[in-house]
Short mmCIF file of C-alpha atoms and ligand atoms in Angstrom, two decimals:
data_model
loop_
_atom_site.label_atom_id
_atom_site.label_comp_id
_atom_site.label_asym_id
_atom_site.label_seq_id
_atom_site.Cartn_x
_atom_site.Cartn_y
_atom_site.Cartn_z
CA MET A 30 -122.86 154.92 -14.84
CA ALA A 31 -119.40 156.14 -15.85
CA ASN A 32 -119.36 153.64 -18.68
CA PRO A 33 -119.09 154.82 -22.28
CA ALA A 34 -122.35 155.02 -24.25
CA PRO A 35 -123.03 151.75 -26.05
CA ARG A 36 -122.98 151.80 -29.85
CA MET A 37 -125.84 150.23 -31.84
CA ILE A 38 -124.81 147.27 -33.99
CA GLY A 39 -126.66 144.79 -36.20
CA VAL A 40 -127.91 141.37 -35.08
CA ASP A 41 -125.68 139.51 -37.53
CA GLU A 42 -122.61 141.51 -36.48
CA HIS A 43 -123.16 140.69 -32.81
CA LEU A 44 -123.86 137.03 -33.66
CA ALA A 45 -120.59 136.80 -35.59
CA ALA A 46 -118.75 138.37 -32.65
CA VAL A 47 -120.25 135.91 -30.16
CA VAL A 48 -119.55 132.89 -32.40
CA GLU A 49 -115.94 134.00 -32.82
CA LEU A 50 -115.59 134.73 -29.11
CA VAL A 51 -116.80 131.29 -28.05
CA GLY A 52 -114.65 129.53 -30.69
CA VAL A 53 -114.48 125.73 -30.78
CA THR A 54 -113.85 123.25 -28.00
CA PRO A 55 -110.93 120.79 -28.25
CA VAL A 56 -111.41 117.35 -29.77
CA ALA A 57 -111.57 114.60 -27.16
CA GLU A 58 -112.19 110.84 -27.30
CA LEU A 59 -115.49 110.40 -25.45
CA PRO A 60 -117.36 107.21 -24.53
CA LEU A 61 -120.32 106.59 -26.84
CA ALA A 62 -122.80 107.20 -24.01
CA ASP A 63 -121.56 110.81 -23.76
CA CYS A 64 -121.67 111.52 -27.50
CA LEU A 65 -125.39 111.95 -28.24
CA GLY A 66 -125.90 115.08 -30.33
CA LEU A 67 -122.17 115.73 -30.75
CA VAL A 68 -120.34 115.94 -34.06
CA LEU A 69 -117.78 113.37 -35.23
CA ALA A 70 -114.39 115.07 -35.65
CA ARG A 71 -112.72 112.42 -37.87
CA ASP A 72 -113.98 109.73 -40.27
CA LEU A 73 -114.80 106.47 -38.49
CA VAL A 74 -113.31 103.47 -40.35
CA SER A 75 -114.61 100.03 -39.49
CA ALA A 76 -111.93 97.45 -38.76
CA ILE A 77 -114.44 94.65 -39.15
CA ALA A 78 -117.14 93.45 -41.51
CA LEU A 79 -120.82 93.69 -40.64
CA PRO A 80 -122.15 91.11 -40.25
CA PRO A 81 -118.78 89.83 -39.04
CA PHE A 82 -119.63 86.26 -40.20
CA ASP A 83 -122.29 84.46 -42.26
CA ASN A 84 -125.21 84.03 -39.85
CA SER A 85 -128.75 82.82 -39.77
CA ALA A 86 -131.68 85.21 -40.31
CA MET A 87 -134.13 82.66 -38.89
CA ASP A 88 -134.61 80.20 -36.09
CA GLY A 89 -134.52 76.85 -37.84
CA TYR A 90 -132.09 74.29 -39.23
CA ALA A 91 -128.82 74.72 -41.10
CA VAL A 92 -128.85 72.32 -44.05
CA ARG A 93 -127.55 71.70 -47.51
CA ALA A 94 -130.22 72.93 -49.90
CA ALA A 95 -129.67 69.79 -52.01
CA ASP A 96 -130.56 67.59 -48.99
CA VAL A 97 -134.05 69.12 -48.71
CA ALA A 98 -134.73 69.54 -52.44
CA ASP A 99 -137.03 66.51 -52.39
CA ALA A 100 -138.96 67.57 -49.27
CA PRO A 101 -140.69 66.23 -47.35
CA VAL A 102 -137.52 64.63 -46.02
CA GLU A 103 -136.36 63.61 -42.55
CA LEU A 104 -132.82 64.43 -41.41
CA PRO A 105 -130.95 63.58 -38.20
CA VAL A 106 -130.24 66.65 -36.03
CA ALA A 107 -126.52 66.61 -35.24
CA GLY A 108 -126.53 69.40 -32.65
CA ASP A 109 -127.48 72.96 -31.76
CA ILE A 110 -125.92 76.29 -32.74
CA PRO A 111 -127.31 79.03 -30.49
CA ALA A 112 -126.26 82.67 -31.06
CA GLY A 113 -122.82 83.17 -29.55
CA ARG A 114 -121.51 79.64 -30.17
CA VAL A 115 -117.90 79.95 -31.26
CA ASP A 116 -116.78 76.30 -31.64
CA LEU A 117 -118.64 75.42 -34.83
CA PRO A 118 -119.22 71.83 -35.91
CA GLU A 119 -119.13 71.05 -39.62
CA LEU A 120 -122.44 70.03 -41.17
CA ALA A 121 -122.21 66.47 -42.50
CA HIS A 122 -124.05 65.46 -45.67
CA GLY A 123 -127.62 64.38 -45.05
CA THR A 124 -127.87 65.97 -41.57
CA ALA A 125 -129.22 69.17 -40.05
CA LEU A 126 -127.98 71.43 -37.24
CA ARG A 127 -130.54 73.35 -35.23
CA ILE A 128 -129.61 77.03 -35.53
CA MET A 129 -130.92 80.26 -34.01
CA THR A 130 -131.19 83.77 -35.44
CA GLY A 131 -127.79 85.47 -35.37
CA ALA A 132 -125.85 82.25 -34.88
CA PRO A 133 -122.95 81.52 -37.24
CA VAL A 134 -123.74 79.31 -40.20
CA PRO A 135 -121.62 76.16 -39.86
CA PRO A 136 -119.20 75.12 -42.56
CA GLY A 137 -120.87 72.77 -44.98
CA ALA A 138 -124.32 74.40 -44.71
CA ASP A 139 -125.58 76.55 -47.58
CA ALA A 140 -129.15 77.28 -46.43
CA VAL A 141 -131.35 77.64 -43.37
CA VAL A 142 -134.85 76.13 -43.22
CA GLN A 143 -137.05 78.15 -40.90
CA VAL A 144 -138.60 76.15 -38.05
CA GLU A 145 -142.09 76.80 -39.44
CA LEU A 146 -141.28 74.54 -42.43
CA THR A 147 -140.42 71.63 -40.09
CA ASP A 148 -141.85 69.58 -37.24
CA GLY A 149 -139.35 71.27 -34.86
CA GLY A 150 -137.66 67.97 -33.90
CA THR A 151 -134.53 67.91 -31.78
CA GLU A 152 -133.24 64.39 -32.57
CA ARG A 153 -134.58 64.11 -36.09
CA VAL A 154 -136.35 66.77 -38.05
CA LEU A 155 -139.04 66.45 -40.68
CA VAL A 156 -138.59 69.18 -43.30
CA HIS A 157 -141.84 69.89 -45.16
CA GLY A 158 -140.59 72.35 -47.73
CA ASP A 159 -137.47 72.93 -49.78
CA VAL A 160 -135.38 76.14 -49.68
CA PRO A 161 -133.02 77.56 -52.29
CA GLU A 162 -129.27 77.72 -51.73
CA GLY A 163 -128.42 80.75 -49.60
CA ALA A 164 -131.87 80.89 -48.00
CA HIS A 165 -131.97 82.90 -44.75
CA ILE A 166 -128.21 83.40 -44.60
CA ARG A 167 -127.00 86.94 -43.87
CA ARG A 168 -123.62 87.21 -45.54
CA ALA A 169 -120.49 88.54 -43.83
CA GLY A 170 -119.77 92.10 -44.99
CA GLU A 171 -123.06 92.60 -46.86
CA ASP A 172 -123.79 95.62 -44.62
CA VAL A 173 -120.31 97.05 -43.93
CA ARG A 174 -117.01 96.06 -45.54
CA PRO A 175 -113.87 96.02 -43.39
CA GLY A 176 -111.77 99.16 -43.92
CA SER A 177 -114.73 101.23 -45.13
CA VAL A 178 -115.71 104.64 -43.75
CA VAL A 179 -118.94 104.12 -41.82
CA LEU A 180 -119.39 107.67 -40.47
CA ARG A 181 -117.95 110.81 -42.02
CA ALA A 182 -116.29 113.61 -40.08
CA GLY A 183 -119.02 116.19 -39.46
CA ALA A 184 -121.76 113.61 -38.91
CA GLU A 185 -124.12 114.43 -36.07
CA LEU A 186 -124.25 111.52 -33.64
CA GLY A 187 -127.81 110.39 -33.07
CA ALA A 188 -129.09 107.04 -31.88
CA ALA A 189 -128.48 105.22 -35.18
CA GLN A 190 -124.94 106.59 -35.59
CA LEU A 191 -124.00 105.63 -32.02
CA GLY A 192 -125.46 102.17 -32.56
CA LEU A 193 -123.38 101.73 -35.71
CA ALA A 194 -120.22 102.92 -33.93
CA ALA A 195 -120.78 100.32 -31.21
CA ALA A 196 -121.55 97.64 -33.80
CA VAL A 197 -118.16 98.14 -35.46
CA GLY A 198 -116.46 97.97 -32.07
CA ALA A 199 -115.75 101.64 -31.28
CA ALA A 200 -115.80 102.31 -27.52
CA VAL A 201 -114.97 106.01 -27.83
CA LEU A 202 -115.39 108.58 -30.59
CA PRO A 203 -113.42 111.73 -31.43
CA VAL A 204 -115.74 114.71 -30.90
CA ARG A 205 -115.49 118.35 -29.89
CA ARG A 206 -116.44 118.20 -26.24
CA ARG A 207 -119.45 120.01 -24.83
CA PRO A 208 -118.74 123.61 -23.77
CA ARG A 209 -119.01 124.16 -20.02
CA VAL A 210 -121.16 127.21 -19.33
CA LEU A 211 -121.43 129.13 -16.08
CA VAL A 212 -124.94 130.58 -15.76
CA LEU A 213 -125.14 133.51 -13.38
CA SER A 214 -128.23 135.66 -12.79
CA THR A 215 -128.09 139.00 -11.11
CA GLY A 216 -130.70 141.06 -9.28
CA SER A 217 -131.39 142.11 -5.70
CA GLU A 218 -135.11 141.55 -6.35
CA LEU A 219 -134.64 137.83 -6.97
CA VAL A 220 -135.90 135.13 -4.64
CA GLU A 221 -135.49 131.36 -4.84
CA PRO A 222 -138.74 129.65 -5.97
CA GLY A 223 -140.33 127.76 -3.08
CA THR A 224 -139.69 130.54 -0.56
CA PRO A 225 -142.09 133.38 0.42
CA LEU A 226 -142.17 136.48 -1.75
CA LEU A 227 -142.27 140.04 -0.39
CA HIS A 228 -143.87 142.89 -2.33
CA GLY A 229 -141.14 144.12 -4.69
CA GLN A 230 -139.48 140.75 -5.05
CA ILE A 231 -139.83 138.20 -7.88
CA TYR A 232 -138.91 134.58 -8.27
CA GLU A 233 -135.67 133.93 -10.10
CA SER A 234 -136.42 132.32 -13.46
CA ASN A 235 -133.70 133.25 -15.95
CA GLY A 236 -131.07 131.00 -14.39
CA VAL A 237 -133.31 127.94 -14.57
CA MET A 238 -134.37 128.81 -18.09
CA LEU A 239 -130.85 129.50 -19.38
CA ALA A 240 -129.36 126.40 -17.77
CA ALA A 241 -132.10 124.33 -19.42
CA ALA A 242 -131.45 126.04 -22.75
CA VAL A 243 -127.71 125.35 -22.40
CA THR A 244 -128.46 121.66 -21.79
CA ALA A 245 -130.90 121.55 -24.71
CA ALA A 246 -128.19 123.04 -26.94
CA GLY A 247 -125.94 120.11 -25.98
CA ALA A 248 -123.64 122.04 -23.63
CA LEU A 249 -123.00 121.60 -19.89
CA PRO A 250 -124.38 124.28 -17.55
CA THR A 251 -123.22 125.11 -14.05
CA LEU A 252 -126.10 127.02 -12.52
CA LEU A 253 -124.93 129.46 -9.88
CA ARG A 254 -128.43 130.67 -9.09
CA PHE A 255 -128.15 134.39 -8.56
CA VAL A 256 -126.22 137.17 -6.90
CA PRO A 257 -127.53 140.57 -5.71
CA ASP A 258 -126.72 143.79 -7.55
CA ASP A 259 -123.42 144.10 -5.74
CA VAL A 260 -120.14 144.20 -7.67
CA ALA A 261 -118.12 142.50 -4.92
CA ALA A 262 -120.64 139.65 -4.65
CA PHE A 263 -120.72 139.31 -8.44
CA HIS A 264 -116.92 139.14 -8.66
CA ALA A 265 -116.74 136.63 -5.82
CA ALA A 266 -119.19 134.29 -7.55
CA LEU A 267 -117.63 134.71 -10.98
CA ASP A 268 -114.00 134.45 -9.93
CA GLU A 269 -114.58 131.25 -7.99
CA HIS A 270 -115.77 129.36 -11.08
CA LEU A 271 -113.92 131.11 -13.89
CA SER A 272 -111.13 128.58 -14.28
CA THR A 273 -113.48 125.64 -14.88
CA VAL A 274 -115.70 126.99 -17.66
CA ASP A 275 -115.52 127.76 -21.38
CA LEU A 276 -118.17 130.49 -21.28
CA VAL A 277 -119.80 132.72 -18.69
CA LEU A 278 -123.43 133.58 -19.36
CA THR A 279 -124.98 136.28 -17.20
CA SER A 280 -128.45 137.75 -17.11
CA GLY A 281 -129.50 141.23 -15.98
CA GLY A 282 -127.58 144.33 -15.02
CA VAL A 283 -126.56 145.48 -18.49
CA SER A 284 -128.89 148.37 -19.25
CA ALA A 285 -128.79 152.09 -18.64
CA GLY A 286 -129.73 152.49 -14.99
CA ALA A 287 -127.89 152.55 -11.72
CA TYR A 288 -127.16 149.18 -10.05
CA GLU A 289 -126.18 147.61 -13.39
CA VAL A 290 -123.95 145.11 -11.66
CA VAL A 291 -122.74 143.15 -14.69
CA LYS A 292 -121.83 146.27 -16.57
CA ASP A 293 -120.23 147.87 -13.54
CA ALA A 294 -118.12 144.78 -12.90
CA LEU A 295 -117.08 143.95 -16.46
CA ALA A 296 -117.01 147.16 -18.54
CA GLY A 297 -113.36 148.14 -18.85
CA ASN A 298 -112.49 144.57 -17.84
CA GLY A 299 -112.58 143.10 -21.33
CA VAL A 300 -116.33 143.05 -21.97
CA GLU A 301 -117.89 145.48 -24.44
CA PHE A 302 -121.47 146.60 -23.87
CA ARG A 303 -123.51 147.59 -26.90
CA LYS A 304 -127.01 148.07 -28.16
CA VAL A 305 -128.06 145.57 -30.81
CA ALA A 306 -130.70 146.57 -33.35
CA MET A 307 -133.27 144.03 -32.25
CA GLN A 308 -136.36 143.69 -30.12
CA PRO A 309 -136.30 142.23 -27.57
CA GLY A 310 -132.68 141.89 -26.52
CA MET A 311 -131.31 145.32 -27.31
CA PRO A 312 -128.71 145.67 -24.52
CA GLN A 313 -125.97 143.06 -24.93
CA GLY A 314 -122.39 142.54 -23.88
CA ALA A 315 -119.60 140.24 -25.00
CA GLY A 316 -115.87 139.91 -24.46
CA ARG A 317 -113.20 138.15 -22.43
CA TYR A 318 -112.85 138.53 -18.71
CA ARG A 319 -109.47 137.23 -17.54
CA GLY A 320 -109.26 135.23 -20.75
CA VAL A 321 -112.66 133.54 -20.45
CA PRO A 322 -115.42 134.34 -22.97
CA VAL A 323 -118.34 136.18 -21.38
CA VAL A 324 -121.75 136.89 -22.92
CA THR A 325 -124.05 139.14 -20.90
CA LEU A 326 -127.76 138.87 -21.64
CA PRO A 327 -130.41 141.41 -20.67
CA GLY A 328 -132.48 140.55 -17.60
CA ASN A 329 -136.00 140.74 -18.97
CA PRO A 330 -136.94 137.04 -19.27
CA VAL A 331 -138.12 137.14 -22.88
CA SER A 332 -135.07 139.20 -23.83
CA ALA A 333 -132.79 136.69 -22.12
CA GLN A 334 -134.43 133.73 -23.86
CA VAL A 335 -134.53 135.34 -27.30
CA SER A 336 -130.93 136.53 -26.96
CA PHE A 337 -129.88 133.02 -26.02
CA GLU A 338 -131.63 131.66 -29.11
CA VAL A 339 -130.24 134.26 -31.46
CA PHE A 340 -126.64 134.49 -30.21
CA VAL A 341 -125.66 131.87 -27.66
CA ARG A 342 -127.25 128.67 -28.94
CA PRO A 343 -125.67 129.02 -32.41
CA ALA A 344 -122.31 129.82 -30.78
CA LEU A 345 -122.47 126.77 -28.51
CA ARG A 346 -123.41 124.50 -31.38
CA ALA A 347 -120.70 125.97 -33.61
CA ALA A 348 -118.26 125.34 -30.73
CA MET A 349 -119.14 121.64 -30.92
CA GLY A 350 -118.57 121.60 -34.69
CA HIS A 351 -122.16 121.69 -35.96
CA ARG A 352 -122.09 122.88 -39.57
CA SER A 353 -125.56 124.47 -39.40
CA PRO A 354 -125.60 125.75 -35.84
CA GLY A 355 -128.75 127.86 -36.18
CA ARG A 356 -132.38 126.81 -36.06
CA PRO A 357 -133.98 125.80 -39.34
CA ARG A 358 -135.62 128.77 -41.06
CA LEU A 359 -139.11 128.13 -42.40
CA SER A 360 -141.70 130.33 -44.08
CA ALA A 361 -145.28 130.79 -42.90
CA ARG A 362 -148.14 133.22 -43.36
CA LEU A 363 -149.13 135.44 -40.46
CA THR A 364 -152.65 134.88 -39.16
CA GLU A 365 -152.81 138.45 -37.82
CA PRO A 366 -151.00 141.76 -38.34
CA VAL A 367 -147.77 142.51 -36.49
CA ARG A 368 -146.11 145.85 -35.72
CA SER A 369 -142.37 146.08 -35.32
CA PRO A 370 -139.97 148.94 -34.46
CA ALA A 371 -138.45 150.09 -37.77
CA GLY A 372 -134.67 149.72 -37.84
CA ARG A 373 -134.67 146.79 -35.42
CA ARG A 374 -135.11 143.09 -36.12
CA GLN A 375 -138.08 141.93 -34.12
CA PHE A 376 -138.47 138.43 -32.74
CA ARG A 377 -142.06 137.71 -31.79
CA ARG A 378 -143.17 134.55 -30.10
CA GLY A 379 -145.51 132.40 -32.19
CA VAL A 380 -147.35 129.15 -32.68
CA HIS A 381 -146.53 127.53 -36.00
CA ASP A 382 -148.95 125.31 -37.89
CA PRO A 383 -146.76 123.56 -40.46
CA VAL A 384 -149.73 121.83 -42.09
CA ALA A 385 -151.65 125.05 -42.70
CA GLY A 386 -148.41 126.95 -43.37
CA THR A 387 -149.40 129.65 -40.88
CA VAL A 388 -147.97 131.25 -37.77
CA SER A 389 -149.91 133.02 -35.02
CA PRO A 390 -148.24 135.52 -32.71
CA VAL A 391 -148.77 134.79 -29.01
CA GLY A 392 -148.69 137.69 -26.57
CA GLY A 393 -147.44 141.12 -27.45
CA PRO A 394 -143.89 142.29 -28.01
CA GLY A 395 -143.28 142.99 -24.29
CA SER A 396 -140.10 141.41 -22.98
CA HIS A 397 -141.64 140.56 -19.58
CA LEU A 398 -144.37 138.29 -21.04
CA LEU A 399 -143.18 134.90 -19.78
CA GLY A 400 -146.66 133.40 -19.90
CA ALA A 401 -146.89 133.91 -23.67
CA LEU A 402 -143.29 132.77 -24.12
CA ALA A 403 -144.13 129.41 -22.58
CA LEU A 404 -147.02 128.95 -25.05
CA ALA A 405 -144.85 129.60 -28.09
CA ASP A 406 -143.17 126.96 -30.23
CA CYS A 407 -141.33 129.31 -32.55
CA LEU A 408 -139.90 132.77 -33.05
CA ILE A 409 -141.27 134.98 -35.80
CA GLU A 410 -138.56 137.12 -37.38
CA VAL A 411 -139.56 140.55 -38.66
CA PRO A 412 -136.75 142.14 -40.72
CA GLU A 413 -135.29 145.51 -39.72
CA PRO A 414 -136.85 147.67 -42.47
CA LEU A 415 -140.44 146.57 -41.80
CA ALA A 416 -142.68 148.37 -39.31
CA GLU A 417 -145.94 146.69 -40.17
CA LEU A 418 -146.94 143.31 -41.52
CA ALA A 419 -150.46 142.29 -42.53
CA ALA A 420 -152.33 139.03 -41.98
CA GLY A 421 -151.35 136.71 -44.83
CA ASP A 422 -147.83 138.15 -45.20
CA LEU A 423 -145.01 135.60 -45.42
CA VAL A 424 -142.57 135.67 -42.51
CA THR A 425 -139.56 133.63 -41.41
CA VAL A 426 -140.28 131.22 -38.59
CA LEU A 427 -137.61 129.67 -36.36
CA PRO A 428 -138.98 126.53 -34.64
CA LEU A 429 -137.79 126.31 -31.05
CA ALA A 430 -138.11 122.55 -30.43
CA PRO A 431 -136.53 120.73 -28.78
N1 LIG B 9 -133.45 153.93 -19.57
C1 LIG B 9 -133.43 152.74 -20.15
N2 LIG B 9 -133.93 151.71 -19.49
C2 LIG B 9 -133.92 150.50 -20.07
C3 LIG B 9 -133.40 150.33 -21.34
C4 LIG B 9 -132.86 151.44 -22.02
O1 LIG B 9 -132.36 151.35 -23.15
N3 LIG B 9 -132.87 152.62 -21.37
N4 LIG B 9 -133.46 149.10 -21.92
C5 LIG B 9 -134.54 148.25 -21.48
C6 LIG B 9 -134.40 146.97 -22.06
S1 LIG B 9 -134.76 146.87 -23.70
C7 LIG B 9 -134.08 145.89 -21.33
S2 LIG B 9 -134.07 144.33 -22.06
C8 LIG B 9 -133.76 145.93 -19.92
C9 LIG B 9 -132.45 145.19 -19.61
O2 LIG B 9 -132.21 145.33 -18.29
P1 LIG B 9 -131.01 144.67 -17.52
O3 LIG B 9 -130.28 143.72 -18.35
O4 LIG B 9 -130.24 145.72 -16.86
O5 LIG B 9 -131.78 143.77 -16.47
P2 LIG B 9 -132.35 144.17 -15.07
O6 LIG B 9 -132.51 145.62 -15.00
O7 LIG B 9 -131.51 143.50 -14.07
O8 LIG B 9 -133.75 143.45 -15.14
C10 LIG B 9 -134.70 143.74 -16.12
C11 LIG B 9 -136.02 143.07 -15.76
O9 LIG B 9 -135.85 141.68 -15.77
C12 LIG B 9 -136.16 141.11 -14.50
N5 LIG B 9 -135.18 140.06 -14.23
C13 LIG B 9 -133.85 140.25 -14.18
N6 LIG B 9 -133.22 139.09 -13.87
C14 LIG B 9 -134.18 138.18 -13.72
C15 LIG B 9 -134.16 136.80 -13.38
N7 LIG B 9 -133.00 136.16 -13.16
N8 LIG B 9 -135.33 136.14 -13.29
C16 LIG B 9 -136.50 136.79 -13.53
N9 LIG B 9 -136.58 138.09 -13.86
C17 LIG B 9 -135.45 138.79 -13.92
C18 LIG B 9 -136.00 142.26 -13.55
O10 LIG B 9 -136.70 142.07 -12.36
C19 LIG B 9 -136.50 143.41 -14.38
O11 LIG B 9 -137.90 143.44 -14.39
O12 LIG B 9 -133.61 147.27 -19.49
C20 LIG B 9 -134.64 148.15 -19.96
N10 LIG B 9 -134.44 149.42 -19.37
O1 MOO B 10 -134.55 144.95 -25.72
MO1 MOO B 10 -135.30 144.71 -24.18
O2 MOO B 10 -134.59 143.25 -24.48
O3 MOO B 10 -136.75 144.80 -25.20
O4 MOO B 10 -136.68 144.22 -23.31
MG1 MG B 11 -131.08 147.05 -15.41
#
C-alpha cells in the first residue's frame, strides 16, 4: 500500500509500451514441423526446379506421339517406369514404356497416353486413341525455376508454405522463435479444479485461460498454476523460472487493496503500475524485473482475457515478426444499445454475424462474467468519447477466433 498512485494512460500508449518491452525474439533455424504460424525471416530461394524433371501426369504409356498418330495401333511394351525409378531406359521407336503418375518421362518419349485410351497390356499394348506431342507431360521447372525466390521474408508459414518449403528441399527455415511465456496466477482464494471448494474459495481459471491464449497466439507457455497472496511465495515461484523465459505474465494482485501481491513484489523492482483508460482491464503493470519483461494483468477473469487480447497477444505476435500483429478490425451494426464509461475505451463481449453485418453484446460489462465471455466470438470496441450507443450504430468488432 506504500506504492505511488498509478497514473492513468491511454490504451494505445500502454500497448506501445508492452510491444516495445517484449521486443523481438532472435532468428533461429527451426525444423519445418515447428514453424507453423511463424514468420519467415529471410527470402527462401529454391536450389532446384519444380517439378525437378519432366514427369507423367497420368498412369499410362510413354510413347512418341508420331507412333500413335494412326491409332488404333499396337506397340510392344519395353518395360515399366514406376514413380521413383532413377535408371531410365530410352524409349525406342515404335515401342511403349508403361509409366505411372509422377514417374520421369524417359528420353525419346514426347507424350503419355493415359491407360484409359488403351487395353492396359503389359507385353503389348493396344492404343485406341492418338495424343498430341507433349500430352500429359509435366515439364521440369514449369512450377518453380531454380534460383527463384519461392517465399518472401515476412511470409506467414501456413500449411501450403511449409509444403512448398519441403518440396524445394528445405529441412529448416529461418524464423523468429516463439516467445517463452511464464504464466503465473496469484490469489489465496484459488483452488485447483477437481478438488473440493470451501465457501470463500474459487477455482483457478486465469492460468488455464492465459496459457491457452499464449499457445493460440503461437507462443510457448509455462503454466505455473498459482501462488497465494504472499510476496515470498511469489518471488520463489518467479525467481525459479525467470532465467528460462522471454516474458512473465501474471494475473491478479495489481489493484488498490491490501494483499496486492504482484504489486507489492514488483513495484520499485522495475515494474510500473498504472491505470489504463479502458474497461475492463484498468489496472495494469509492465516493466523489467531482473532484466526479464513482465506484464501484470488484473485478476478479474474478463479483465485478464481482454487485457491479453489488447496488449499481450499483439506483443507476442510482433515478437515473432508478424507485420499485422493485431486482430482484424471489422465493422458491424449493434443489435442493441450499449452504455460505456466516458473517457475509457470499452471492450464488450459480442457475437458477430458477418452475413447480417451485425453484432450482439453478450452479458453485461462486468469483468467477472466468465459465462458470457465463453459465449462470445468477438470484442466490441467502444471509443473513449462515447458513453452511449444505439441499436443500429456502427461499431468496430475484433473477431477472437482462433
Ligand atoms: N478500490 C478499488 N478496488 C478495485 C479497483 C480500483 O480501482 N479500486 N479496481 C477494480 C478492477 S477494475 C479490477 S480489474 C480488479 C483487479 O484486481 P487485482 O488485479 O488486484 O486482482 P485480484 O484482486 O487478485 O482479483 C480480482 C478478482 O478476480 C478473481 N481472480 C483473481 N485471480 C483469479 C484466477 N487466477 N482465476 C479466477 N479468478 C481469479 C478474484 O477472486 C477476484 O474476484 O480490482 C478491482 N478493485
Ligand atoms: O478494469 Mo477491471 O478490469 O474492470 O474489472
Ligand atoms: Mg486485488
